[in-house]
Structures are given as structure tokens and as C-alpha cells.
GROMACS .gro file of C-alpha atoms in nm:
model
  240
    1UNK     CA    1  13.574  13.896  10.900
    2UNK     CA    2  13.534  13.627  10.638
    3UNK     CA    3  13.183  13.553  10.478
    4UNK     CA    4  13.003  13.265  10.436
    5UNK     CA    5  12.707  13.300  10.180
    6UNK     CA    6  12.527  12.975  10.024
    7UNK     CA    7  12.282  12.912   9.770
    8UNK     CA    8  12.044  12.682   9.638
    9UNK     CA    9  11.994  12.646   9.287
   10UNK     CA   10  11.679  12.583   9.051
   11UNK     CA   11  11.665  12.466   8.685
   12UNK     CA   12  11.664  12.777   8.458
   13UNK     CA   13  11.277  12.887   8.382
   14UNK     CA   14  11.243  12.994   8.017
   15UNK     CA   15  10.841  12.995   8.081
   16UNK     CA   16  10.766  13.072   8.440
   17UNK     CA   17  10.879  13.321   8.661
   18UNK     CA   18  10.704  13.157   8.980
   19UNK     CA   19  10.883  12.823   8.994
   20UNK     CA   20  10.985  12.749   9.352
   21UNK     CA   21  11.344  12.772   9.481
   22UNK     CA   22  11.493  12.388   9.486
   23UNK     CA   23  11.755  12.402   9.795
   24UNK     CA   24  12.006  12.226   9.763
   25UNK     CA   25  12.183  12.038  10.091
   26UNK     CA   26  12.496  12.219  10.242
   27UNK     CA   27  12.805  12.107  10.425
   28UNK     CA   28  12.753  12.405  10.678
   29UNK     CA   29  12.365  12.478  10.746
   30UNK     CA   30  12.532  12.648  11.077
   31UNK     CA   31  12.630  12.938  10.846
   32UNK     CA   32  12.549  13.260  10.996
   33UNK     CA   33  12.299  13.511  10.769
   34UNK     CA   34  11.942  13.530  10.610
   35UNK     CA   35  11.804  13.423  10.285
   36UNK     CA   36  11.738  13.625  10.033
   37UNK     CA   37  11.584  13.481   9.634
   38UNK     CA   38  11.699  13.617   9.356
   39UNK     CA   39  11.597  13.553   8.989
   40UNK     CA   40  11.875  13.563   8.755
   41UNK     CA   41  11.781  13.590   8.377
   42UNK     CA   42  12.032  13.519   8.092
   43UNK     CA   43  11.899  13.547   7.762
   44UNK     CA   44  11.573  13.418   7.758
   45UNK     CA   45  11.577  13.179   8.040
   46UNK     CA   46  11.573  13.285   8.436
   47UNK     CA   47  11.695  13.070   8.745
   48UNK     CA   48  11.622  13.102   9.119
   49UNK     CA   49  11.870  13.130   9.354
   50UNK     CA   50  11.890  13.149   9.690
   51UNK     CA   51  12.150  13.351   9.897
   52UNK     CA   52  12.251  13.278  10.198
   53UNK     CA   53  12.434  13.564  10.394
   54UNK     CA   54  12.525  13.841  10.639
   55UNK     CA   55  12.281  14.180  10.533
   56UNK     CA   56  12.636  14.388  10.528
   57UNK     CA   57  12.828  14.159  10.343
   58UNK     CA   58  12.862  14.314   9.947
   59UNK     CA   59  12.773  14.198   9.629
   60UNK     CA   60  13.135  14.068   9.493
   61UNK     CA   61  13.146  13.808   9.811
   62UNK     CA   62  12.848  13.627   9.636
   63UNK     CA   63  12.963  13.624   9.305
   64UNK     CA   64  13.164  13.324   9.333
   65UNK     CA   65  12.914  13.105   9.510
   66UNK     CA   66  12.638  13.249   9.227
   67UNK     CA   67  12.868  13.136   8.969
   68UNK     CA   68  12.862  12.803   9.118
   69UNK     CA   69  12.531  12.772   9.124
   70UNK     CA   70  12.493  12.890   8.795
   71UNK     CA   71  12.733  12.673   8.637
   72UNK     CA   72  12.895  12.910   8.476
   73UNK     CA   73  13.126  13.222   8.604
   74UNK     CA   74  12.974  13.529   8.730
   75UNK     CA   75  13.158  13.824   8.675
   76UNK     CA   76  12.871  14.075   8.770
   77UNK     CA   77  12.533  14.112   8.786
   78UNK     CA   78  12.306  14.346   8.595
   79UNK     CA   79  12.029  14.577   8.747
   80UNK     CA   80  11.702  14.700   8.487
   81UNK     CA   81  12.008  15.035   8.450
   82UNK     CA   82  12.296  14.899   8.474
   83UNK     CA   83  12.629  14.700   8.611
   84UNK     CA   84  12.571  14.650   9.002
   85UNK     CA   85  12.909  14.738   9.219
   86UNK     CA   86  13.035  14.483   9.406
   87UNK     CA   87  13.058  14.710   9.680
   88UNK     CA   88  12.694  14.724   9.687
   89UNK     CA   89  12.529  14.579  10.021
   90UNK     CA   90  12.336  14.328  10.034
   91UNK     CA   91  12.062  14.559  10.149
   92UNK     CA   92  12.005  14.782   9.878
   93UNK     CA   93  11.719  14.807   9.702
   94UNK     CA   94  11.825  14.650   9.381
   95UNK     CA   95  11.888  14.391   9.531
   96UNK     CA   96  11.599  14.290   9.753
   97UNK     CA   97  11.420  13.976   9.801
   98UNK     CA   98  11.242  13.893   9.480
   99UNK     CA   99  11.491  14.133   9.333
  100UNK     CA  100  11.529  14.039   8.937
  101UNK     CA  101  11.901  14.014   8.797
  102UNK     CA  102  12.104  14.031   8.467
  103UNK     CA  103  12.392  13.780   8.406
  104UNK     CA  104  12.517  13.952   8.076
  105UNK     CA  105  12.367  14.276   8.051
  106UNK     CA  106  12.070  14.488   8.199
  107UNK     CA  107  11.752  14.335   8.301
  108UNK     CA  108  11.422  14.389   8.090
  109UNK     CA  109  11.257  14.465   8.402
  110UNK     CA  110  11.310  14.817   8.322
  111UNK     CA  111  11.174  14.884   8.021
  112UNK     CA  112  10.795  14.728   8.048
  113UNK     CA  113  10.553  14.822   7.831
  114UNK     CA  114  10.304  15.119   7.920
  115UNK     CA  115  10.010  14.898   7.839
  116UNK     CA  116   9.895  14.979   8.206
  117UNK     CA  117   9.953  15.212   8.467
  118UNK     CA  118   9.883  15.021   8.745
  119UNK     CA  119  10.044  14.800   8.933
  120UNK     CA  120  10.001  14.499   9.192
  121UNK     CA  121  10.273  14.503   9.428
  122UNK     CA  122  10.400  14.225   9.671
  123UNK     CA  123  10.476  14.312   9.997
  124UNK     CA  124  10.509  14.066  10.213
  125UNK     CA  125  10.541  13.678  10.200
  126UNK     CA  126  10.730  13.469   9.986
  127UNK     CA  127  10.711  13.674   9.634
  128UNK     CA  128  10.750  14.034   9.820
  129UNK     CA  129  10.951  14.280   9.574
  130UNK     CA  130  10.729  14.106   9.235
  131UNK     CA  131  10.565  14.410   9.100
  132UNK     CA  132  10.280  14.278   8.830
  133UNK     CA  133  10.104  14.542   8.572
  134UNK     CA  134   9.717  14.525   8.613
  135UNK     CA  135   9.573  14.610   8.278
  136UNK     CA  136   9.167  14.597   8.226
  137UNK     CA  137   8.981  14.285   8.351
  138UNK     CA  138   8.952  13.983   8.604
  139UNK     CA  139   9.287  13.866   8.751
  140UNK     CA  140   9.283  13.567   8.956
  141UNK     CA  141   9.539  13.567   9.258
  142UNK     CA  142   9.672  13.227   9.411
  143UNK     CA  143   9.883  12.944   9.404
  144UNK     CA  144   9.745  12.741   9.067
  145UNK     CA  145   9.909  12.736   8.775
  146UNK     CA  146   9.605  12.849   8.636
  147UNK     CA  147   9.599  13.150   8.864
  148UNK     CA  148   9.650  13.520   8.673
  149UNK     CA  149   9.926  13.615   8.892
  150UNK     CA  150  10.055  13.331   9.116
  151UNK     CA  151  10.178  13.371   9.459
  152UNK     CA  152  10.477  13.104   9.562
  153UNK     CA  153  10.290  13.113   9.926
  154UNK     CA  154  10.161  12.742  10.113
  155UNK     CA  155   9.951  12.954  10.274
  156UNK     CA  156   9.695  13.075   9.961
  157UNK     CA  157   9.479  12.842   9.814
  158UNK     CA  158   9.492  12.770   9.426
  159UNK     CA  159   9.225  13.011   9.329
  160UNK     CA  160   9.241  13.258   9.626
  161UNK     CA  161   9.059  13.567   9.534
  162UNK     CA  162   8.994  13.806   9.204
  163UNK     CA  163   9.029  14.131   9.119
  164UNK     CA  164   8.820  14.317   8.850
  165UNK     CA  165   9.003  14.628   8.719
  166UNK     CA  166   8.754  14.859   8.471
  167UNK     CA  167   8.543  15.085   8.497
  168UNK     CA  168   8.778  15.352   8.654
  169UNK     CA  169   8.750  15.125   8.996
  170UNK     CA  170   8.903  14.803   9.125
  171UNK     CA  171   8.758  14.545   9.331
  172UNK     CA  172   8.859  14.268   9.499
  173UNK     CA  173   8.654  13.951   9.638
  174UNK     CA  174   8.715  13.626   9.800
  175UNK     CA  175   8.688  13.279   9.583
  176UNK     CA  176   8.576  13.074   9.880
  177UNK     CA  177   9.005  12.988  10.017
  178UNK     CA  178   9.067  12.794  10.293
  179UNK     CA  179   9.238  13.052  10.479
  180UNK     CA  180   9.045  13.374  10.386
  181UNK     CA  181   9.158  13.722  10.287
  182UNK     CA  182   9.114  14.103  10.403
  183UNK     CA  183   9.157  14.433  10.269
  184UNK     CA  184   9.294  14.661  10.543
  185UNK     CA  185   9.082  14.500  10.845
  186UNK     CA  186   8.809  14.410  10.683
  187UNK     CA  187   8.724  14.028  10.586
  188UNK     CA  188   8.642  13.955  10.254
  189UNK     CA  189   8.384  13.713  10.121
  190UNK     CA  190   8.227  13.700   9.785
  191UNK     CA  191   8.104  14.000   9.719
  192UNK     CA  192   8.322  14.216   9.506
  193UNK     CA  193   8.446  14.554   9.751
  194UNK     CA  194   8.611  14.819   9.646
  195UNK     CA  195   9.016  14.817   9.674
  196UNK     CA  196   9.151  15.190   9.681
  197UNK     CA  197   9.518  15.198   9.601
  198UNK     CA  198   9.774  15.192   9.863
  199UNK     CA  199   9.465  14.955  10.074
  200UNK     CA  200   9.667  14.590  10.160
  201UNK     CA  201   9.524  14.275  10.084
  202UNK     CA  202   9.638  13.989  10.296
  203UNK     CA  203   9.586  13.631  10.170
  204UNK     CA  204   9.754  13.343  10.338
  205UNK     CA  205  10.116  13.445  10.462
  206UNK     CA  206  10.110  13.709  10.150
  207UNK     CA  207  10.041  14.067  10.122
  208UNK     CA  208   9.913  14.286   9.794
  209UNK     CA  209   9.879  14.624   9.737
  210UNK     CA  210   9.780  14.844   9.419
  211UNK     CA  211   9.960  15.196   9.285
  212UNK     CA  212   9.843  15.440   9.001
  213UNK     CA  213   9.804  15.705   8.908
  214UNK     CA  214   9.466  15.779   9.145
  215UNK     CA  215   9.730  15.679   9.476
  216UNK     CA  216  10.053  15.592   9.592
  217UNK     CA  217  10.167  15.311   9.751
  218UNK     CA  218  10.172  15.117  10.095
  219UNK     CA  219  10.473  15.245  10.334
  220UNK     CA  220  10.713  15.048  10.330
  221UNK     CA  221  11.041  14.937  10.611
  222UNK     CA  222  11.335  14.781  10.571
  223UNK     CA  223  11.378  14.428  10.697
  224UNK     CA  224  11.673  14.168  10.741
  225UNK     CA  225  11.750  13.972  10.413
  226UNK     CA  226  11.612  14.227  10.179
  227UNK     CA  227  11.270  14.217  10.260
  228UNK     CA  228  11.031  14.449  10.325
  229UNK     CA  229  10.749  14.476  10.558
  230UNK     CA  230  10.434  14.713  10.568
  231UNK     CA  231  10.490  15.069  10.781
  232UNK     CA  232  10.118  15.140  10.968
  233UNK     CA  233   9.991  15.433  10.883
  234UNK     CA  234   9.981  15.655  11.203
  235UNK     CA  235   9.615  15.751  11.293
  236UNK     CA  236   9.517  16.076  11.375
  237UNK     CA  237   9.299  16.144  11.625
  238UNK     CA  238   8.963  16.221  11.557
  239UNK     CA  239   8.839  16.617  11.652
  240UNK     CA  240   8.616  16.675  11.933
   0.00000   0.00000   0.00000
């Protein structure tokens, strides 16, 4: 059965990795499949690209199309380890939604610096897949430019809510958005609580969650176009 994929193109992004996918019109927006962004870096400069297609179609039937949106042939594409197959699914891990790709060699995503152990994680909305490291201070999440770590998501407000790492504890409080937060089920407001890692902050359509060494991550499932969504946690019944 023959494939269809699409994608939109965005101007390469030498300085930002948050720029929002551009689409571009199509002569078939009938095309069967899901989209999927992917951020392709050559050299120094990165470009967004959204793929249009089936979840079991492979990695070589996008190449092409990539290419084209590239400008420029694509002969393969690069995890943080290595070459990717081209008989690699589309649902892999490597290459998920937010999932960041090498045009002529292996990604630097690989090999970040161990200035910090922990980590801010993306898992659902827009960004999910962006993995950020949290070293010691006050990092503002939201959609600003000014924000810390900046979350492509309508849905957050500019200056949405900030996290204070030190101390040996995080915490996590509310800057007043439009459309609130909460960590777990609990509402935040401006009064800095306590954010325990593998806990999930939800703000706007978006959700966050910490690792380190003192947890693990949220659960996570598989869902269509590369994305993930969180696994509850089962509950266990209280004694008595």
C-alpha cells in the first residue's frame, strides 16, 4: 500500500529551539495519517518539520518528502547514537514527537553536559518528548520569550508558573495565568509547594514532570503519531 506523508517546513533556527512549526498548504489535506514534529539540526542551525503519515509507515518513505522540505537531499537521518534505519517505524522512540534529528551525523542531544542531574520532562501537549536539564535556581515556565523554558502551547500564559530548584527540594508555584496549573490534583496558586519527582504539573494543554536521582519518572503510554501520554498510577487500596 503506497504512503502518503507531508510536511510543513520552518526557517532553520540557529538561536531557538521553540520556534513554531510554519505549515505549509498541501494539494491533498485528505491524506490519511497523524502529525508528528521533528527538529532537524545541521550544523549549527535546526528546522521544524512536520510529518504527516501512517504510524507503520518507515523512516525511508519520509526521506524524500524531508528532503523537500529541507531543500536539500536527505539521505538519512541521525539519532544522539547513530544512523537511523529506514526500516525503522514511525513509532519508535527515536523518533517521537518532539524527537530531535541529525542531517549529517549524530545529534548533540546525546552528549549534554552533567552540569545537572535533573531533568524537566514534557509529557504531554505540544513540546511532549523536550527533556530540559534543571540546574540550581528559579526557572520560569510559559509561552514568553522571556520565559526559562518555553512551552509552544496557546494554552499557557507568557509567564505561567516557576520553579525554584536548591536546597535539596523543588517547588513549584503559580504566577497568577489565565488558565491555572496543578501538581497531581492539587491547584496551585502562589505559594511555592513542594514538587516530588515523578508528581505532573499541568499548565494549559501541557504537562511537566521532574526525574533525578531522588525518583523516577511519570509512566508513560504509547500514543498515535509518536506521542506519549501519562499512564495513572494504579491505587492501592487502603488497609482496614
Amino acid at each position: 500500500m503506497s504512503t502518503d506523508p507531508r510536511l510543513a517546513p520552518s526557517d532553520p533556527l540557529p538561536d531557538s529551539h521553540d520556534a513554531p512549526v510554519n505549515p505549509v498548504p498541501t494539494s491533498d489535506p485528505a491524506a490519511p495519517g497523524a502529525a508528528r514534529v521533528w527538529t532537524v539540526s545541521v550544523g549549527e542551525s535546526r528546522a521544524d518539520v512536520e510529518v504527516t503519515a501512517r504510524d507503520h509507515d518507515r523512516l525511508g518513505d519520509v526521506l524524500e518528502p524531508v528532503g523537500a522540505a529541507l531543500g536539500r537531499p536527505v539521505g538519512a537521518l541521525w539519532g544522539p547514537s547513530g544512523r537511523l534505519a529506514d526500516d525503522l517505524p514511525l513509532t519508535a522512540p527515536e523518533l517521537a514527537h518532539g524527537a530531535v534529528l541529525g542531517l549529517d551525523g549524530p545529534t548533540r542531544e546525546g552528549s549534554r553536559s552533567g552540569t545537572s542531574a535533573l531533568e524537566l520532562r514534557v509529557v504531554g501537549g505540544p513540546d511532549a518528548g523536550r527533556a530540559v536539564p534543571l540546574a540550581q535556581g528559579t526557572h520560569v515556565l510559559g509561552r514568553g520569550g522571556d520565559s526559562t523554558v518555553r512551552l509552544d502551547d496557546p494554552d499557557v500564559s507568557r509567564r505561567h508558573v516557576a520553579v525554584d530548584v536548591g536546597g535539596g527540594s523543588i517547588t513549584v508555584a503559580d504566577l497568577g495565568s489565565t488558565n491555572g496549573s496543578r501538581l497531581d490534583d492539587v491547584e496551585l496558586d502562589r505559594r511555592p509547594r513542594a514538587w516530588a519527582p515523578g508528581a505532573v504539573l499541568r499548565l494549559g494543554g501541557s504537562a511537566v514532570t521532574v526525574a533525578g536521582p531522588a525518583g523516577s519518572p511519570v509512566a508513560l503510554e504509547g500514543g498515535s503519531a509518536g506521542r506519549v501520554r501519562v499512564r495513572p498510577t494504579p491505587r492501592m487500596a487502603g488497609a482496614g
